[in-house]
PDB file of C-alpha atoms in Angstrom:
ATOM      1  CA  ASN M   1      -7.697 -18.709   6.291  1.00 64.00           C
ATOM      2  CA  ALA M   2      -4.059 -17.791   5.676  1.00 76.00           C
ATOM      3  CA  GLY M   3      -4.771 -14.588   3.678  1.00 94.00           C
ATOM      4  CA  VAL M   4      -1.837 -13.588   1.472  1.00 97.00           C
ATOM      5  CA  THR M   5       1.265 -15.738   1.793  1.00 97.00           C
ATOM      6  CA  GLN M   6       4.634 -14.697   0.390  1.00 97.00           C
ATOM      7  CA  THR M   7       7.824 -16.702   0.165  1.00 97.00           C
ATOM      8  CA  PRO M   8      10.701 -16.401   0.763  1.00 97.00           C
ATOM      9  CA  LYS M   9      10.828 -13.930   3.633  1.00 97.00           C
ATOM     10  CA  PHE M  10      14.478 -13.108   3.056  1.00 97.00           C
ATOM     11  CA  GLN M  11      16.725 -13.655   0.044  1.00 97.00           C
ATOM     12  CA  VAL M  12      20.203 -12.593  -0.996  1.00 98.00           C
ATOM     13  CA  LEU M  13      21.015 -12.736  -4.687  1.00 97.00           C
ATOM     14  CA  LYS M  14      24.094 -12.060  -6.726  1.00 98.00           C
ATOM     15  CA  THR M  15      23.868  -9.605  -9.584  1.00 98.00           C
ATOM     16  CA  GLY M  16      22.623 -11.351 -12.694  1.00 97.00           C
ATOM     17  CA  GLN M  17      20.894 -14.218 -10.894  1.00 97.00           C
ATOM     18  CA  SER M  18      17.220 -14.885 -11.426  1.00 96.00           C
ATOM     19  CA  MET M  19      14.605 -15.809  -8.877  1.00 97.00           C
ATOM     20  CA  THR M  20      10.876 -15.982  -8.280  1.00 98.00           C
ATOM     21  CA  LEU M  21       8.985 -14.502  -5.376  1.00 98.00           C
ATOM     22  CA  GLN M  22       5.939 -16.606  -4.678  1.00 98.00           C
ATOM     23  CA  CYS M  23       2.543 -15.223  -3.671  1.00 98.00           C
ATOM     24  CA  ALA M  24      -0.639 -17.091  -2.916  1.00 98.00           C
ATOM     25  CA  GLN M  25      -4.018 -15.989  -1.562  1.00 97.00           C
ATOM     26  CA  ASP M  26      -6.905 -18.110  -0.326  1.00 96.00           C
ATOM     27  CA  MET M  27      -9.658 -15.476  -0.386  1.00 94.00           C
ATOM     28  CA  ASN M  28     -10.719 -16.042  -4.014  1.00 94.00           C
ATOM     29  CA  HIS M  29      -9.787 -12.461  -4.862  1.00 94.00           C
ATOM     30  CA  GLU M  30      -9.692 -11.442  -8.496  1.00 93.00           C
ATOM     31  CA  TYR M  31      -7.197  -8.621  -8.026  1.00 94.00           C
ATOM     32  CA  MET M  32      -3.569  -9.270  -7.132  1.00 95.00           C
ATOM     33  CA  SER M  33      -0.573  -6.985  -7.276  1.00 95.00           C
ATOM     34  CA  TRP M  34       3.084  -6.613  -6.424  1.00 97.00           C
ATOM     35  CA  TYR M  35       4.607  -3.539  -4.809  1.00 97.00           C
ATOM     36  CA  ARG M  36       8.109  -2.657  -3.817  1.00 97.00           C
ATOM     37  CA  GLN M  37       8.854  -0.405  -0.881  1.00 96.00           C
ATOM     38  CA  ASP M  38      12.009   1.654  -0.587  1.00 94.00           C
ATOM     39  CA  PRO M  39      12.903   4.186   2.128  1.00 85.00           C
ATOM     40  CA  GLY M  40      11.213   7.531   1.509  1.00 77.00           C
ATOM     41  CA  MET M  41       9.433   6.315  -1.616  1.00 79.00           C
ATOM     42  CA  GLY M  42       6.446   4.511  -0.247  1.00 86.00           C
ATOM     43  CA  LEU M  43       4.857   1.596  -2.061  1.00 93.00           C
ATOM     44  CA  ARG M  44       5.352   1.524  -5.816  1.00 94.00           C
ATOM     45  CA  LEU M  45       3.236  -0.708  -8.031  1.00 94.00           C
ATOM     46  CA  ILE M  46       5.253  -3.173 -10.133  1.00 97.00           C
ATOM     47  CA  HIS M  47       2.616  -5.356 -11.830  1.00 96.00           C
ATOM     48  CA  TYR M  48      -0.977  -6.207 -11.188  1.00 94.00           C
ATOM     49  CA  SER M  49      -3.613  -8.674 -12.336  1.00 95.00           C
ATOM     50  CA  VAL M  50      -7.393  -8.383 -12.540  1.00 93.00           C
ATOM     51  CA  GLY M  51      -7.946 -12.101 -12.949  1.00 93.00           C
ATOM     52  CA  ALA M  52      -6.425 -15.378 -14.084  1.00 94.00           C
ATOM     53  CA  GLY M  53      -4.674 -14.921 -17.411  1.00 95.00           C
ATOM     54  CA  ILE M  54      -4.724 -11.116 -17.231  1.00 95.00           C
ATOM     55  CA  THR M  55      -1.752  -9.025 -16.125  1.00 96.00           C
ATOM     56  CA  ASP M  56      -0.690  -5.437 -16.650  1.00 94.00           C
ATOM     57  CA  GLN M  57       2.192  -3.161 -15.817  1.00 94.00           C
ATOM     58  CA  GLY M  58       2.322  -0.836 -12.867  1.00 93.00           C
ATOM     59  CA  GLU M  59       4.608   2.136 -12.362  1.00 91.00           C
ATOM     60  CA  VAL M  60       7.964   0.332 -12.106  1.00 95.00           C
ATOM     61  CA  PRO M  61       7.696  -2.865 -14.189  1.00 97.00           C
ATOM     62  CA  ASN M  62      11.170  -2.987 -15.745  1.00 96.00           C
ATOM     63  CA  GLY M  63      13.208  -6.015 -14.749  1.00 96.00           C
ATOM     64  CA  TYR M  64      10.184  -7.969 -13.494  1.00 98.00           C
ATOM     65  CA  ASN M  65       7.813 -10.484 -15.044  1.00 97.00           C
ATOM     66  CA  VAL M  66       4.538 -11.865 -13.764  1.00 98.00           C
ATOM     67  CA  SER M  67       1.996 -14.458 -14.771  1.00 96.00           C
ATOM     68  CA  ARG M  68      -1.400 -15.434 -13.388  1.00 97.00           C
ATOM     69  CA  SER M  69      -2.287 -18.980 -14.331  1.00 97.00           C
ATOM     70  CA  THR M  70      -4.658 -19.453 -11.382  1.00 97.00           C
ATOM     71  CA  THR M  71      -6.766 -17.173  -9.217  1.00 96.00           C
ATOM     72  CA  GLU M  72      -4.691 -18.105  -6.169  1.00 97.00           C
ATOM     73  CA  ASP M  73      -1.113 -17.563  -7.364  1.00 98.00           C
ATOM     74  CA  PHE M  74       0.742 -14.534  -8.668  1.00 98.00           C
ATOM     75  CA  PRO M  75       4.515 -15.087  -8.801  1.00 98.00           C
ATOM     76  CA  LEU M  76       6.974 -12.266  -9.474  1.00 98.00           C
ATOM     77  CA  ARG M  77      10.095 -13.129 -11.457  1.00 98.00           C
ATOM     78  CA  LEU M  78      13.341 -11.219 -11.447  1.00 97.00           C
ATOM     79  CA  LEU M  79      15.030 -12.120 -14.697  1.00 92.00           C
ATOM     80  CA  SER M  80      18.531 -10.780 -14.023  1.00 96.00           C
ATOM     81  CA  ALA M  81      18.826  -9.239 -10.592  1.00 97.00           C
ATOM     82  CA  ALA M  82      20.440  -5.826 -10.205  1.00 97.00           C
ATOM     83  CA  PRO M  83      21.463  -3.962  -7.021  1.00 97.00           C
ATOM     84  CA  SER M  84      18.703  -1.422  -7.779  1.00 96.00           C
ATOM     85  CA  GLN M  85      16.203  -4.203  -7.120  1.00 97.00           C
ATOM     86  CA  THR M  86      17.255  -4.441  -3.484  1.00 97.00           C
ATOM     87  CA  SER M  87      13.995  -3.677  -1.735  1.00 98.00           C
ATOM     88  CA  VAL M  88      11.100  -5.026   0.283  1.00 98.00           C
ATOM     89  CA  TYR M  89       8.440  -6.622  -1.897  1.00 98.00           C
ATOM     90  CA  PHE M  90       4.794  -6.893  -0.953  1.00 98.00           C
ATOM     91  CA  CYS M  91       2.167  -8.993  -2.633  1.00 97.00           C
ATOM     92  CA  ALA M  92      -1.441  -7.889  -2.228  1.00 96.00           C
ATOM     93  CA  SER M  93      -4.921  -9.042  -3.150  1.00 95.00           C
ATOM     94  CA  SER M  94      -8.401  -7.568  -3.120  1.00 92.00           C
ATOM     95  CA  SER M  95     -11.879  -8.119  -4.477  1.00 88.00           C
ATOM     96  CA  GLY M  96     -11.685  -4.831  -6.384  1.00 72.00           C
ATOM     97  CA  GLY M  97     -12.415  -1.364  -5.050  1.00 68.00           C
ATOM     98  CA  ASN M  98     -12.247  -2.661  -1.540  1.00 78.00           C
ATOM     99  CA  THR M  99      -9.830  -3.594   1.193  1.00 89.00           C
ATOM    100  CA  ILE M 100      -6.386  -4.590  -0.012  1.00 92.00           C
ATOM    101  CA  TYR M 101      -4.801  -7.415   1.928  1.00 94.00           C
ATOM    102  CA  PHE M 102      -1.014  -7.499   2.012  1.00 96.00           C
ATOM    103  CA  GLY M 103       1.442 -10.273   2.620  1.00 97.00           C
ATOM    104  CA  GLU M 104       4.143  -9.935   5.228  1.00 96.00           C
ATOM    105  CA  GLY M 105       6.801  -8.906   2.731  1.00 97.00           C
ATOM    106  CA  SER M 106       9.922 -10.359   1.151  1.00 98.00           C
ATOM    107  CA  TRP M 107      13.260  -8.722   1.892  1.00 97.00           C
ATOM    108  CA  LEU M 108      15.531  -8.985  -1.133  1.00 98.00           C
ATOM    109  CA  THR M 109      19.186  -7.959  -1.234  1.00 97.00           C
ATOM    110  CA  VAL M 110      21.120  -8.004  -4.495  1.00 97.00           C
ATOM    111  CA  VAL M 111      24.882  -7.876  -4.102  1.00 97.00           C
TER     112      VAL M 111
ATOM    113  CA  SER J   1       0.722  13.702 -13.891  1.00 71.00           C
ATOM    114  CA  GLN J   2      -1.199  12.279 -10.973  1.00 75.00           C
ATOM    115  CA  LYS J   3       0.468  12.598  -7.592  1.00 85.00           C
ATOM    116  CA  ILE J   4      -0.241  11.744  -3.979  1.00 89.00           C
ATOM    117  CA  GLU J   5       1.496  13.663  -1.211  1.00 90.00           C
ATOM    118  CA  GLN J   6       1.371  13.032   2.502  1.00 90.00           C
ATOM    119  CA  ASN J   7       2.068  16.107   4.565  1.00 76.00           C
ATOM    120  CA  SER J   8       5.232  15.126   6.325  1.00 73.00           C
ATOM    121  CA  GLU J   9       7.583  12.235   6.767  1.00 78.00           C
ATOM    122  CA  ALA J  10       7.192  12.230  10.532  1.00 90.00           C
ATOM    123  CA  LEU J  11       4.804  13.554  13.144  1.00 93.00           C
ATOM    124  CA  ASN J  12       5.552  13.507  16.857  1.00 95.00           C
ATOM    125  CA  ILE J  13       2.777  14.260  19.328  1.00 95.00           C
ATOM    126  CA  GLN J  14       1.927  13.866  23.001  1.00 97.00           C
ATOM    127  CA  GLU J  15      -0.228  10.997  24.201  1.00 97.00           C
ATOM    128  CA  GLY J  16      -3.863  11.984  24.544  1.00 97.00           C
ATOM    129  CA  LYS J  17      -3.747  14.626  21.827  1.00 97.00           C
ATOM    130  CA  THR J  18      -5.373  14.335  18.411  1.00 97.00           C
ATOM    131  CA  ALA J  19      -3.067  13.379  15.573  1.00 96.00           C
ATOM    132  CA  THR J  20      -3.979  14.779  12.155  1.00 96.00           C
ATOM    133  CA  LEU J  21      -2.374  13.443   8.997  1.00 96.00           C
ATOM    134  CA  THR J  22      -2.879  14.890   5.547  1.00 96.00           C
ATOM    135  CA  CYS J  23      -3.101  13.292   2.126  1.00 96.00           C
ATOM    136  CA  ASN J  24      -3.196  15.578  -0.917  1.00 95.00           C
ATOM    137  CA  TYR J  25      -3.622  14.484  -4.484  1.00 93.00           C
ATOM    138  CA  THR J  26      -3.377  16.256  -7.830  1.00 89.00           C
ATOM    139  CA  ASN J  27      -4.946  15.654 -11.222  1.00 81.00           C
ATOM    140  CA  TYR J  28      -7.226  13.038  -9.732  1.00 77.00           C
ATOM    141  CA  SER J  29     -10.908  12.517  -9.312  1.00 82.00           C
ATOM    142  CA  PRO J  30     -10.790   9.253  -7.366  1.00 87.00           C
ATOM    143  CA  ALA J  31     -13.930   7.358  -6.595  1.00 87.00           C
ATOM    144  CA  TYR J  32     -12.586   6.564  -3.137  1.00 90.00           C
ATOM    145  CA  LEU J  33      -9.577   6.917  -0.868  1.00 93.00           C
ATOM    146  CA  GLN J  34      -8.168   4.463   1.637  1.00 95.00           C
ATOM    147  CA  TRP J  35      -5.958   4.679   4.709  1.00 97.00           C
ATOM    148  CA  TYR J  36      -3.600   1.958   5.885  1.00 97.00           C
ATOM    149  CA  ARG J  37      -1.397   1.424   8.897  1.00 97.00           C
ATOM    150  CA  GLN J  38       2.049  -0.135   8.596  1.00 96.00           C
ATOM    151  CA  ASP J  39       4.176  -1.304  11.496  1.00 96.00           C
ATOM    152  CA  PRO J  40       7.948  -1.825  11.090  1.00 93.00           C
ATOM    153  CA  GLY J  41       8.738  -5.058   9.288  1.00 92.00           C
ATOM    154  CA  ARG J  42       5.087  -5.785   8.469  1.00 95.00           C
ATOM    155  CA  GLY J  43       2.741  -5.353   5.551  1.00 95.00           C
ATOM    156  CA  PRO J  44       0.205  -2.491   5.496  1.00 96.00           C
ATOM    157  CA  VAL J  45      -3.140  -3.131   7.162  1.00 96.00           C
ATOM    158  CA  PHE J  46      -6.397  -1.556   5.975  1.00 95.00           C
ATOM    159  CA  LEU J  47      -8.057   0.960   8.289  1.00 97.00           C
ATOM    160  CA  LEU J  48     -10.742   2.945   6.471  1.00 95.00           C
ATOM    161  CA  LEU J  49     -12.203   3.591   3.037  1.00 94.00           C
ATOM    162  CA  ILE J  50     -14.101   6.770   2.192  1.00 94.00           C
ATOM    163  CA  ARG J  51     -15.991   7.283  -1.063  1.00 92.00           C
ATOM    164  CA  GLU J  52     -16.225  10.479  -3.073  1.00 89.00           C
ATOM    165  CA  ASN J  53     -19.810  11.121  -1.998  1.00 91.00           C
ATOM    166  CA  GLU J  54     -18.927  10.808   1.701  1.00 93.00           C
ATOM    167  CA  LYS J  55     -17.599  13.781   3.605  1.00 88.00           C
ATOM    168  CA  GLU J  56     -16.570  11.953   6.744  1.00 96.00           C
ATOM    169  CA  LYS J  57     -16.178   8.449   8.077  1.00 96.00           C
ATOM    170  CA  ARG J  58     -15.480   7.221  11.610  1.00 96.00           C
ATOM    171  CA  LYS J  59     -14.251   4.031  13.198  1.00 95.00           C
ATOM    172  CA  GLU J  60     -13.690   4.034  16.938  1.00 96.00           C
ATOM    173  CA  ARG J  61     -11.009   6.735  17.553  1.00 97.00           C
ATOM    174  CA  LEU J  62     -10.337   7.202  13.840  1.00 98.00           C
ATOM    175  CA  LYS J  63     -11.943   9.796  11.605  1.00 98.00           C
ATOM    176  CA  VAL J  64     -11.339  10.416   7.924  1.00 98.00           C
ATOM    177  CA  THR J  65     -12.552  13.337   5.855  1.00 97.00           C
ATOM    178  CA  PHE J  66     -12.561  13.628   2.077  1.00 94.00           C
ATOM    179  CA  ASP J  67     -12.710  17.040   0.411  1.00 92.00           C
ATOM    180  CA  THR J  68     -12.916  16.525  -3.345  1.00 89.00           C
ATOM    181  CA  THR J  69     -12.779  20.286  -3.968  1.00 91.00           C
ATOM    182  CA  LEU J  70      -9.520  20.717  -2.065  1.00 93.00           C
ATOM    183  CA  LYS J  71      -8.351  17.295  -3.274  1.00 93.00           C
ATOM    184  CA  GLN J  72      -7.429  16.387   0.262  1.00 94.00           C
ATOM    185  CA  SER J  73      -8.129  13.789   2.910  1.00 95.00           C
ATOM    186  CA  LEU J  74      -7.481  14.276   6.602  1.00 97.00           C
ATOM    187  CA  PHE J  75      -6.932  11.326   8.938  1.00 97.00           C
ATOM    188  CA  HIS J  76      -7.490  11.958  12.630  1.00 98.00           C
ATOM    189  CA  ILE J  77      -6.665   9.783  15.627  1.00 98.00           C
ATOM    190  CA  THR J  78      -8.295  11.122  18.768  1.00 97.00           C
ATOM    191  CA  ALA J  79      -7.041  10.387  22.284  1.00 97.00           C
ATOM    192  CA  SER J  80      -3.817   9.092  20.772  1.00 97.00           C
ATOM    193  CA  GLN J  81      -1.873   6.310  22.485  1.00 97.00           C
ATOM    194  CA  PRO J  82       1.722   5.095  22.139  1.00 97.00           C
ATOM    195  CA  ALA J  83       0.279   1.967  20.468  1.00 97.00           C
ATOM    196  CA  ASP J  84      -0.900   4.208  17.623  1.00 98.00           C
ATOM    197  CA  SER J  85       2.740   4.827  16.664  1.00 98.00           C
ATOM    198  CA  ALA J  86       3.178   3.535  13.117  1.00 97.00           C
ATOM    199  CA  THR J  87       3.420   4.715   9.536  1.00 95.00           C
ATOM    200  CA  TYR J  88       0.115   5.671   7.937  1.00 96.00           C
ATOM    201  CA  LEU J  89      -0.405   5.461   4.200  1.00 96.00           C
ATOM    202  CA  CYS J  90      -3.135   6.837   1.977  1.00 95.00           C
ATOM    203  CA  ALA J  91      -4.066   5.134  -1.281  1.00 94.00           C
ATOM    204  CA  LEU J  92      -6.196   5.938  -4.321  1.00 91.00           C
ATOM    205  CA  PRO J  93      -7.099   4.265  -7.602  1.00 86.00           C
ATOM    206  CA  ARG J  94      -5.506   5.691 -10.717  1.00 80.00           C
ATOM    207  CA  ALA J  95      -7.833   7.666 -12.980  1.00 71.00           C
ATOM    208  CA  SER J  96      -6.482   5.727 -15.975  1.00 70.00           C
ATOM    209  CA  SER J  97      -7.244   2.363 -14.382  1.00 72.00           C
ATOM    210  CA  ALA J  98      -9.281   1.711 -11.259  1.00 72.00           C
ATOM    211  CA  SER J  99      -7.315  -1.513 -10.849  1.00 76.00           C
ATOM    212  CA  LYS J 100      -4.091   0.436 -10.248  1.00 84.00           C
ATOM    213  CA  ILE J 101      -3.982   1.441  -6.603  1.00 88.00           C
ATOM    214  CA  ILE J 102      -1.318   4.025  -5.845  1.00 90.00           C
ATOM    215  CA  PHE J 103       0.050   4.778  -2.386  1.00 93.00           C
ATOM    216  CA  GLY J 104       1.485   7.890  -0.820  1.00 92.00           C
ATOM    217  CA  SER J 105       4.912   7.669   0.775  1.00 92.00           C
ATOM    218  CA  GLY J 106       3.414   7.617   4.257  1.00 93.00           C
ATOM    219  CA  THR J 107       3.651   9.611   7.470  1.00 95.00           C
ATOM    220  CA  ARG J 108       5.494   8.106  10.422  1.00 95.00           C
ATOM    221  CA  LEU J 109       3.547   8.928  13.565  1.00 96.00           C
ATOM    222  CA  SER J 110       5.165   8.750  17.001  1.00 97.00           C
ATOM    223  CA  ILE J 111       3.085   9.158  20.145  1.00 97.00           C
ATOM    224  CA  ARG J 112       5.176   9.965  23.195  1.00 95.00           C
ATOM    225  CA  PRO J 113       3.894   9.074  26.689  1.00 92.00           C
TER     226      PRO J 113
END
């Protein structure tokens, strides 16, 4: 049981480039979400999903896209990276109203 | 608007003492509240969940209280140890959508020997 797996762990992007952060969970959880964490600002919700084919915006969705074609996978796409998107990104999953399991994080730097 | 506030950015206490962390929320009536621990460079790890009809919950040296009148949760670590040093986060579901889980900014706890 791997839990929540995120890749890549570290990434450096140039402004304007696009990329996808991958997230997979093997716990058959319906709920998945993406957070970003910046110093002094805690975890901020970017997008979330309550099941395959269903996604919704969180608090800071601009500049990010998500899709949920399967229960297991919830990739986060940066369409045109900006320096303001330099952050640590966490993918999470849960069975709803219960424990949230987090991945180990993806450190993204946009130069 | 709905807000979550954790009492301070950092808390520094002596080993063996009880650490008390505070989580306040406004304009909420959450069905439950959660506490997580986060170590540097790692993802948060779940510690405890307390529901609105529960006043107190315990797990080993951890105790959480939930006062829905004061809109506050207190997180206690008794007999604190240097290994308890970490950042502690509280989290609640949004009133507008129970699927949206919002986190406080965290309190960094340091236990000195």
